[in-house]
Amino acid sequence: MTFAAAADAIVMAERVGYTFPGSERAALAEISLTFAPGSLTVLAGPTGSGKSTLLRVLAGLIPGSASGRMEGRVRLFDLDTRGASSLDLATRAGLVLQSPDDQICTADPVSEVAFGLENLCLPVPEIERRIDQWLDRFGLNAQRNQATNTLSGGQKQRLTLASILAMGPRLLLLDEPLAQLDAAGADGLLDELDTLRAAGLTVVVAEHRLDELLHRANRLLILADGRVVSDVPAGRPEAIEALRRANLTLAATPGESQSNATNASNTIAHINELSFCWPGRTQPLWSDVGFDIRAGECLAVVGPNGSGKSTLLAALAGLVSPSAGRIVLAGATPGSTQIGLTPQNADLTLFCRTVADELAFGPRQLRLEPAEVARRVSQTAEALAIHNLMDQPPLALSQGQRLRVAVAAALTLRPRLLLLDEPSTGQDPQQVCRLLSAVRALLTASEIGAVLFSTHDPRLVERYATRVLVVAEGQLLADCSPAALFSDAVLMSRAGFRAPPAQFSATTESSAIARPTR
Amino acid sequence: MSSLGWIEMNDRSWLARRDPRLKLAWLAVLSLASVLIESRTGLYALFAASLVVAIGVRLSARTWIVIGAILATLAWGTVLSQALFFMGDRTTPHITLIAPRSFRYFDFAGVQLWRDGALFGLLQSLRLLAVTLAGLSVCLSTSPQRLLAALVAVRVPVAVSFMSIAALRFLPTILAEWATVRQSCRLRGYRPRPWRAPWNTLRMETALMAPVLAASLRRAATLATSLSNRGFDATRPRTTYPALRMPRTDMALLGMMIVTAVTLSAVKSYHWFMMMNG
């Protein structure tokens, strides 16, 4: 498959604006852009800045299936997207959304790739040819008849991409494709995109993990409040400057430093030779995992996709039962609970009518005095900057706000151990930093005992972790300091991890865009 | 074998290799028979036929336990409702199969359970159990994609058949989310007290559905966008992959099913005609 046919064509947006139904504020305004064939453009911007909406506009899904108000026009190669059929759009632009799991509509990879090709009414031999081609290209041949709900996050991501590319689009739009991938998975995906671009495919990526992407891109677009505020070449120092101006790097929060105030004598949890095996499987996911968690610690759990990080957190929270070993938790203090958990999909912990009720729910269940409930709610809301949202329904808030409410709801219980499963998924760096800084402040003030979070983001490990647990190859590969992890290239490789890039780090002022160290 | 959460499919048995249109025909004939057959022996035979086919799917012991629980619940519901509301009201010809010796097993505060009603309910539940078991056999021996192709081939609208298959695909996800919601609620101190605080428990259990519903709505929006982006249009023709080809064995079985259905309908029509003419 080549994209040479698109060599003389471009994608063009002219004064595009869009307002969602029922909203007074424009999600996009006055956007005029062109994209050259074979280029890679990175869309950056804080959560809610309009990146995903812009991708939908470029794919022709807005105004097609949306009922809001759109201004301007988009020309997709030879086609005006207004009034174009879904089939015409699908053969020109492919959009891969944030959550691969929610886009997979069939039971196995073969059917998933075939789905779009069936819609194109291609003959069966051609469908078979493309299925073989794209499953092979994305390394999914061994899983071709495996149930899609048993694939790993990385495999699902590759499958959604294969099923879109099999339809032969000339423009590929990706919404946070790296969010759930480890370093090796991200590299593999980006290498594949480089190959496709060389064949003429135009790629636009909205992403928060800029450090892995910028050195490969031609252009950086920064959005804020639905407008393009910067449009610069990606490989130049001005790209970093533009990101700094837009507050999209991890600048140090004033007054913050990594706390080492651990209390070795005060062990919160003792995990002893823990093993876990999924029902019906013989090979354990991990075995003989043992470590202690001490008061004041902020632990990061890292490891490649599918290594069992989330399962380890689920076992600590009691969501799944380990097949062997013990978890011994030290006694909870009065008015607190043992463990607080914010799962990867934090929305699943929000069930009250208002944010205030959500935060008060736990303390009320503990039958605390109303004055104490109010104190905790107010203090936690202030710390996580959600005090102005107290009357809002939690599920109607933005993604970043929902995450903060979910974490705050766990924090009002003053848990001895707070578990955060990939808090950076779908969040911009500033949102995550605000959240983890607030959690660290409560930890320093001994309001909570210890924090354990899983992540693929080296910047978070560097900034917030006092200790790192590396879960890989079915075992606890290392229990070390962040510095020890970042200085051991072999360990990082086995952990599917990489050192934080200098230009995005909290501590350096370098403005050169360098390829990240694998 | 693939898993739908608590039950496992087997798409490798002899039955699984049959054409999915044949299986739909089997389901249709069995459903027709369950309506037409009234004799006790006939209903036993119907259930036995459904059971034999289900055994042919070669499901795991764990799956059989779940199926047993589903069937027992259905039978219990039918038996209980008939036992409660039977009240000796013999308005259908089916009850002529049961000896007219009604007496109460249980009578408290006006609620009565009737023996004849319970026996009648047990017999009637055979219709429901036979069809349910046949439906489960078809679903658990056919990959969703082949089932979709068969539904489209028998002229079920693509939008309806696709929605049914997509529901199967997301069932395990929704169950996993439901488990996460309940567990995270427990971690925040909630303990259901259905006996001590029934109203609060009911209110809370209802509230706990909100996050699962919200996640499902978001997922539905994402899925709709994804389908649209892949050119799906329920009103337009599309290729079926893999193409369905019915082998001779299946053709022969289909012929037998059609003959059975026609014969059964003819005999029943004759029976009704004779009854109407005294």
PDB file of C-alpha atoms in Angstrom, chain B residues 67-220:
ATOM      1  CA  ILE B  67     -26.354 -22.276  32.610  1.00  0.00           C
ATOM      2  CA  GLY B  68     -27.868 -24.506  35.315  1.00  0.00           C
ATOM      3  CA  ALA B  69     -28.317 -21.471  37.551  1.00  0.00           C
ATOM      4  CA  ILE B  70     -30.024 -19.524  34.736  1.00  0.00           C
ATOM      5  CA  LEU B  71     -32.384 -22.415  33.937  1.00  0.00           C
ATOM      6  CA  ALA B  72     -33.168 -23.048  37.618  1.00  0.00           C
ATOM      7  CA  THR B  73     -33.995 -19.357  38.107  1.00  0.00           C
ATOM      8  CA  LEU B  74     -36.327 -19.373  35.096  1.00  0.00           C
ATOM      9  CA  ALA B  75     -38.055 -22.583  36.231  1.00  0.00           C
ATOM     10  CA  TRP B  76     -38.380 -21.265  39.798  1.00  0.00           C
ATOM     11  CA  GLY B  77     -39.943 -18.029  38.554  1.00  0.00           C
ATOM     12  CA  THR B  78     -42.514 -19.862  36.434  1.00  0.00           C
ATOM     13  CA  VAL B  79     -43.331 -22.382  39.165  1.00  0.00           C
ATOM     14  CA  LEU B  80     -43.708 -19.677  41.827  1.00  0.00           C
ATOM     15  CA  SER B  81     -45.880 -17.403  39.699  1.00  0.00           C
ATOM     16  CA  GLN B  82     -48.161 -20.283  38.721  1.00  0.00           C
ATOM     17  CA  ALA B  83     -48.315 -21.583  42.300  1.00  0.00           C
ATOM     18  CA  LEU B  84     -49.273 -18.127  43.582  1.00  0.00           C
ATOM     19  CA  PHE B  85     -51.846 -17.195  40.975  1.00  0.00           C
ATOM     20  CA  PHE B  86     -53.256 -20.561  39.929  1.00  0.00           C
ATOM     21  CA  MET B  87     -56.246 -20.404  42.301  1.00  0.00           C
ATOM     22  CA  GLY B  88     -57.927 -23.321  40.520  1.00  0.00           C
ATOM     23  CA  ASP B  89     -58.692 -21.068  37.566  1.00  0.00           C
ATOM     24  CA  ARG B  90     -58.666 -23.571  34.717  1.00  0.00           C
ATOM     25  CA  THR B  91     -58.917 -21.366  31.698  1.00  0.00           C
ATOM     26  CA  THR B  92     -56.479 -23.023  29.312  1.00  0.00           C
ATOM     27  CA  PRO B  93     -56.642 -26.501  27.845  1.00  0.00           C
ATOM     28  CA  HIS B  94     -53.170 -27.354  29.169  1.00  0.00           C
ATOM     29  CA  ILE B  95     -54.460 -27.955  32.667  1.00  0.00           C
ATOM     30  CA  THR B  96     -56.527 -30.895  31.517  1.00  0.00           C
ATOM     31  CA  LEU B  97     -53.219 -32.781  31.602  1.00  0.00           C
ATOM     32  CA  ILE B  98     -53.086 -32.422  35.385  1.00  0.00           C
ATOM     33  CA  ALA B  99     -55.291 -34.278  37.835  1.00  0.00           C
ATOM     34  CA  PRO B 100     -57.945 -31.918  39.322  1.00  0.00           C
ATOM     35  CA  ARG B 101     -56.894 -32.338  42.954  1.00  0.00           C
ATOM     36  CA  SER B 102     -56.094 -28.818  44.072  1.00  0.00           C
ATOM     37  CA  PHE B 103     -55.181 -28.172  47.672  1.00  0.00           C
ATOM     38  CA  ARG B 104     -53.090 -25.518  49.362  1.00  0.00           C
ATOM     39  CA  TYR B 105     -49.471 -26.207  50.335  1.00  0.00           C
ATOM     40  CA  PHE B 106     -49.219 -22.936  52.114  1.00  0.00           C
ATOM     41  CA  ASP B 107     -51.650 -20.216  53.170  1.00  0.00           C
ATOM     42  CA  PHE B 108     -50.646 -17.090  55.065  1.00  0.00           C
ATOM     43  CA  ALA B 109     -52.311 -13.704  55.123  1.00  0.00           C
ATOM     44  CA  GLY B 110     -54.145 -14.375  51.892  1.00  0.00           C
ATOM     45  CA  VAL B 111     -51.057 -15.517  49.958  1.00  0.00           C
ATOM     46  CA  GLN B 112     -51.578 -19.050  48.742  1.00  0.00           C
ATOM     47  CA  LEU B 113     -49.319 -21.486  46.945  1.00  0.00           C
ATOM     48  CA  TRP B 114     -51.185 -24.070  44.921  1.00  0.00           C
ATOM     49  CA  ARG B 115     -49.847 -27.549  44.300  1.00  0.00           C
ATOM     50  CA  ASP B 116     -51.542 -27.910  40.933  1.00  0.00           C
ATOM     51  CA  GLY B 117     -50.246 -24.473  40.000  1.00  0.00           C
ATOM     52  CA  ALA B 118     -46.696 -25.457  40.944  1.00  0.00           C
ATOM     53  CA  LEU B 119     -46.877 -28.650  38.868  1.00  0.00           C
ATOM     54  CA  PHE B 120     -48.431 -26.772  35.993  1.00  0.00           C
ATOM     55  CA  GLY B 121     -45.708 -24.113  36.221  1.00  0.00           C
ATOM     56  CA  LEU B 122     -43.020 -26.795  36.218  1.00  0.00           C
ATOM     57  CA  LEU B 123     -44.446 -28.280  33.055  1.00  0.00           C
ATOM     58  CA  GLN B 124     -44.862 -24.900  31.391  1.00  0.00           C
ATOM     59  CA  SER B 125     -41.326 -23.913  32.276  1.00  0.00           C
ATOM     60  CA  LEU B 126     -40.116 -26.723  29.990  1.00  0.00           C
ATOM     61  CA  ARG B 127     -41.121 -24.562  27.001  1.00  0.00           C
ATOM     62  CA  LEU B 128     -39.089 -21.646  28.329  1.00  0.00           C
ATOM     63  CA  LEU B 129     -36.139 -23.825  29.346  1.00  0.00           C
ATOM     64  CA  ALA B 130     -35.992 -25.585  25.970  1.00  0.00           C
ATOM     65  CA  VAL B 131     -35.901 -22.290  24.045  1.00  0.00           C
ATOM     66  CA  THR B 132     -33.453 -20.640  26.453  1.00  0.00           C
ATOM     67  CA  LEU B 133     -31.107 -23.607  26.286  1.00  0.00           C
ATOM     68  CA  ALA B 134     -31.302 -23.638  22.484  1.00  0.00           C
ATOM     69  CA  GLY B 135     -30.556 -19.889  22.397  1.00  0.00           C
ATOM     70  CA  LEU B 136     -27.558 -20.347  24.675  1.00  0.00           C
ATOM     71  CA  SER B 137     -26.326 -23.278  22.556  1.00  0.00           C
ATOM     72  CA  VAL B 138     -26.454 -21.151  19.434  1.00  0.00           C
ATOM     73  CA  CYS B 139     -24.733 -18.157  21.069  1.00  0.00           C
ATOM     74  CA  LEU B 140     -22.036 -20.231  22.773  1.00  0.00           C
ATOM     75  CA  SER B 141     -21.151 -22.229  19.663  1.00  0.00           C
ATOM     76  CA  THR B 142     -21.025 -19.367  17.154  1.00  0.00           C
ATOM     77  CA  SER B 143     -18.531 -16.533  16.889  1.00  0.00           C
ATOM     78  CA  PRO B 144     -20.286 -13.156  17.083  1.00  0.00           C
ATOM     79  CA  GLN B 145     -19.128 -12.282  13.569  1.00  0.00           C
ATOM     80  CA  ARG B 146     -20.658 -15.428  12.036  1.00  0.00           C
ATOM     81  CA  LEU B 147     -23.820 -14.843  14.032  1.00  0.00           C
ATOM     82  CA  LEU B 148     -23.982 -11.297  12.653  1.00  0.00           C
ATOM     83  CA  ALA B 149     -23.523 -12.621   9.113  1.00  0.00           C
ATOM     84  CA  ALA B 150     -26.326 -15.158   9.662  1.00  0.00           C
ATOM     85  CA  LEU B 151     -28.706 -12.547  11.108  1.00  0.00           C
ATOM     86  CA  VAL B 152     -28.059 -10.258   8.155  1.00  0.00           C
ATOM     87  CA  ALA B 153     -28.530 -13.197   5.763  1.00  0.00           C
ATOM     88  CA  VAL B 154     -31.993 -13.921   7.202  1.00  0.00           C
ATOM     89  CA  ARG B 155     -32.929 -10.252   6.673  1.00  0.00           C
ATOM     90  CA  VAL B 156     -32.652  -8.991  10.257  1.00  0.00           C
ATOM     91  CA  PRO B 157     -31.832  -5.256   9.830  1.00  0.00           C
ATOM     92  CA  VAL B 158     -28.076  -4.636  10.109  1.00  0.00           C
ATOM     93  CA  ALA B 159     -28.573  -1.953  12.768  1.00  0.00           C
ATOM     94  CA  VAL B 160     -30.467  -4.381  15.049  1.00  0.00           C
ATOM     95  CA  SER B 161     -28.205  -7.382  14.502  1.00  0.00           C
ATOM     96  CA  PHE B 162     -25.036  -5.311  14.864  1.00  0.00           C
ATOM     97  CA  MET B 163     -26.264  -3.784  18.119  1.00  0.00           C
ATOM     98  CA  SER B 164     -26.940  -7.258  19.515  1.00  0.00           C
ATOM     99  CA  ILE B 165     -23.441  -8.433  18.640  1.00  0.00           C
ATOM    100  CA  ALA B 166     -21.826  -5.253  20.005  1.00  0.00           C
ATOM    101  CA  ALA B 167     -23.717  -5.804  23.276  1.00  0.00           C
ATOM    102  CA  LEU B 168     -22.113  -9.244  23.549  1.00  0.00           C
ATOM    103  CA  ARG B 169     -18.680  -7.723  22.897  1.00  0.00           C
ATOM    104  CA  PHE B 170     -19.035  -5.180  25.725  1.00  0.00           C
ATOM    105  CA  LEU B 171     -20.747  -7.393  28.291  1.00  0.00           C
ATOM    106  CA  PRO B 172     -17.492  -8.477  30.032  1.00  0.00           C
ATOM    107  CA  THR B 173     -16.296  -4.850  30.137  1.00  0.00           C
ATOM    108  CA  ILE B 174     -19.500  -3.685  31.791  1.00  0.00           C
ATOM    109  CA  LEU B 175     -19.376  -6.508  34.329  1.00  0.00           C
ATOM    110  CA  ALA B 176     -15.754  -5.659  35.181  1.00  0.00           C
ATOM    111  CA  GLU B 177     -16.695  -1.989  35.608  1.00  0.00           C
ATOM    112  CA  TRP B 178     -19.602  -2.901  37.842  1.00  0.00           C
ATOM    113  CA  ALA B 179     -17.221  -4.931  40.041  1.00  0.00           C
ATOM    114  CA  THR B 180     -14.799  -1.974  40.227  1.00  0.00           C
ATOM    115  CA  VAL B 181     -17.591   0.432  41.210  1.00  0.00           C
ATOM    116  CA  ARG B 182     -18.787  -1.830  44.018  1.00  0.00           C
ATOM    117  CA  GLN B 183     -15.290  -2.484  45.319  1.00  0.00           C
ATOM    118  CA  SER B 184     -14.234   1.158  45.291  1.00  0.00           C
ATOM    119  CA  CYS B 185     -17.458   1.968  47.125  1.00  0.00           C
ATOM    120  CA  ARG B 186     -16.627  -0.644  49.741  1.00  0.00           C
ATOM    121  CA  LEU B 187     -13.155   0.889  50.105  1.00  0.00           C
ATOM    122  CA  ARG B 188     -14.915   4.131  50.999  1.00  0.00           C
ATOM    123  CA  GLY B 189     -16.698   2.423  53.838  1.00  0.00           C
ATOM    124  CA  TYR B 190     -20.050   1.500  52.296  1.00  0.00           C
ATOM    125  CA  ARG B 191     -21.631  -1.753  53.497  1.00  0.00           C
ATOM    126  CA  PRO B 192     -25.081  -2.687  52.162  1.00  0.00           C
ATOM    127  CA  ARG B 193     -27.604  -3.268  54.946  1.00  0.00           C
ATOM    128  CA  PRO B 194     -30.697  -4.542  53.110  1.00  0.00           C
ATOM    129  CA  TRP B 195     -32.442  -5.616  56.343  1.00  0.00           C
ATOM    130  CA  ARG B 196     -31.514  -2.773  58.694  1.00  0.00           C
ATOM    131  CA  ALA B 197     -31.749   0.105  56.212  1.00  0.00           C
ATOM    132  CA  PRO B 198     -33.622  -1.127  53.129  1.00  0.00           C
ATOM    133  CA  TRP B 199     -34.477   2.328  51.744  1.00  0.00           C
ATOM    134  CA  ASN B 200     -30.913   3.628  52.049  1.00  0.00           C
ATOM    135  CA  THR B 201     -29.545   0.426  50.567  1.00  0.00           C
ATOM    136  CA  LEU B 202     -31.927   0.627  47.610  1.00  0.00           C
ATOM    137  CA  ARG B 203     -31.075   4.299  47.050  1.00  0.00           C
ATOM    138  CA  MET B 204     -27.368   3.575  47.231  1.00  0.00           C
ATOM    139  CA  GLU B 205     -27.524   0.527  44.957  1.00  0.00           C
ATOM    140  CA  THR B 206     -29.408   2.640  42.405  1.00  0.00           C
ATOM    141  CA  ALA B 207     -26.835   5.434  42.676  1.00  0.00           C
ATOM    142  CA  LEU B 208     -24.043   2.929  42.040  1.00  0.00           C
ATOM    143  CA  MET B 209     -25.430   2.324  38.561  1.00  0.00           C
ATOM    144  CA  ALA B 210     -24.657   5.931  37.594  1.00  0.00           C
ATOM    145  CA  PRO B 211     -20.919   5.511  36.936  1.00  0.00           C
ATOM    146  CA  VAL B 212     -21.478   2.325  34.913  1.00  0.00           C
ATOM    147  CA  LEU B 213     -24.223   4.016  32.895  1.00  0.00           C
ATOM    148  CA  ALA B 214     -22.088   7.122  32.366  1.00  0.00           C
ATOM    149  CA  ALA B 215     -19.151   4.968  31.220  1.00  0.00           C
ATOM    150  CA  SER B 216     -21.472   3.057  28.895  1.00  0.00           C
ATOM    151  CA  LEU B 217     -22.800   6.291  27.392  1.00  0.00           C
ATOM    152  CA  ARG B 218     -19.270   7.591  26.813  1.00  0.00           C
ATOM    153  CA  ARG B 219     -18.315   4.255  25.307  1.00  0.00           C
ATOM    154  CA  ALA B 220     -21.391   4.305  23.063  1.00  0.00           C
TER     155      ALA B 220
END
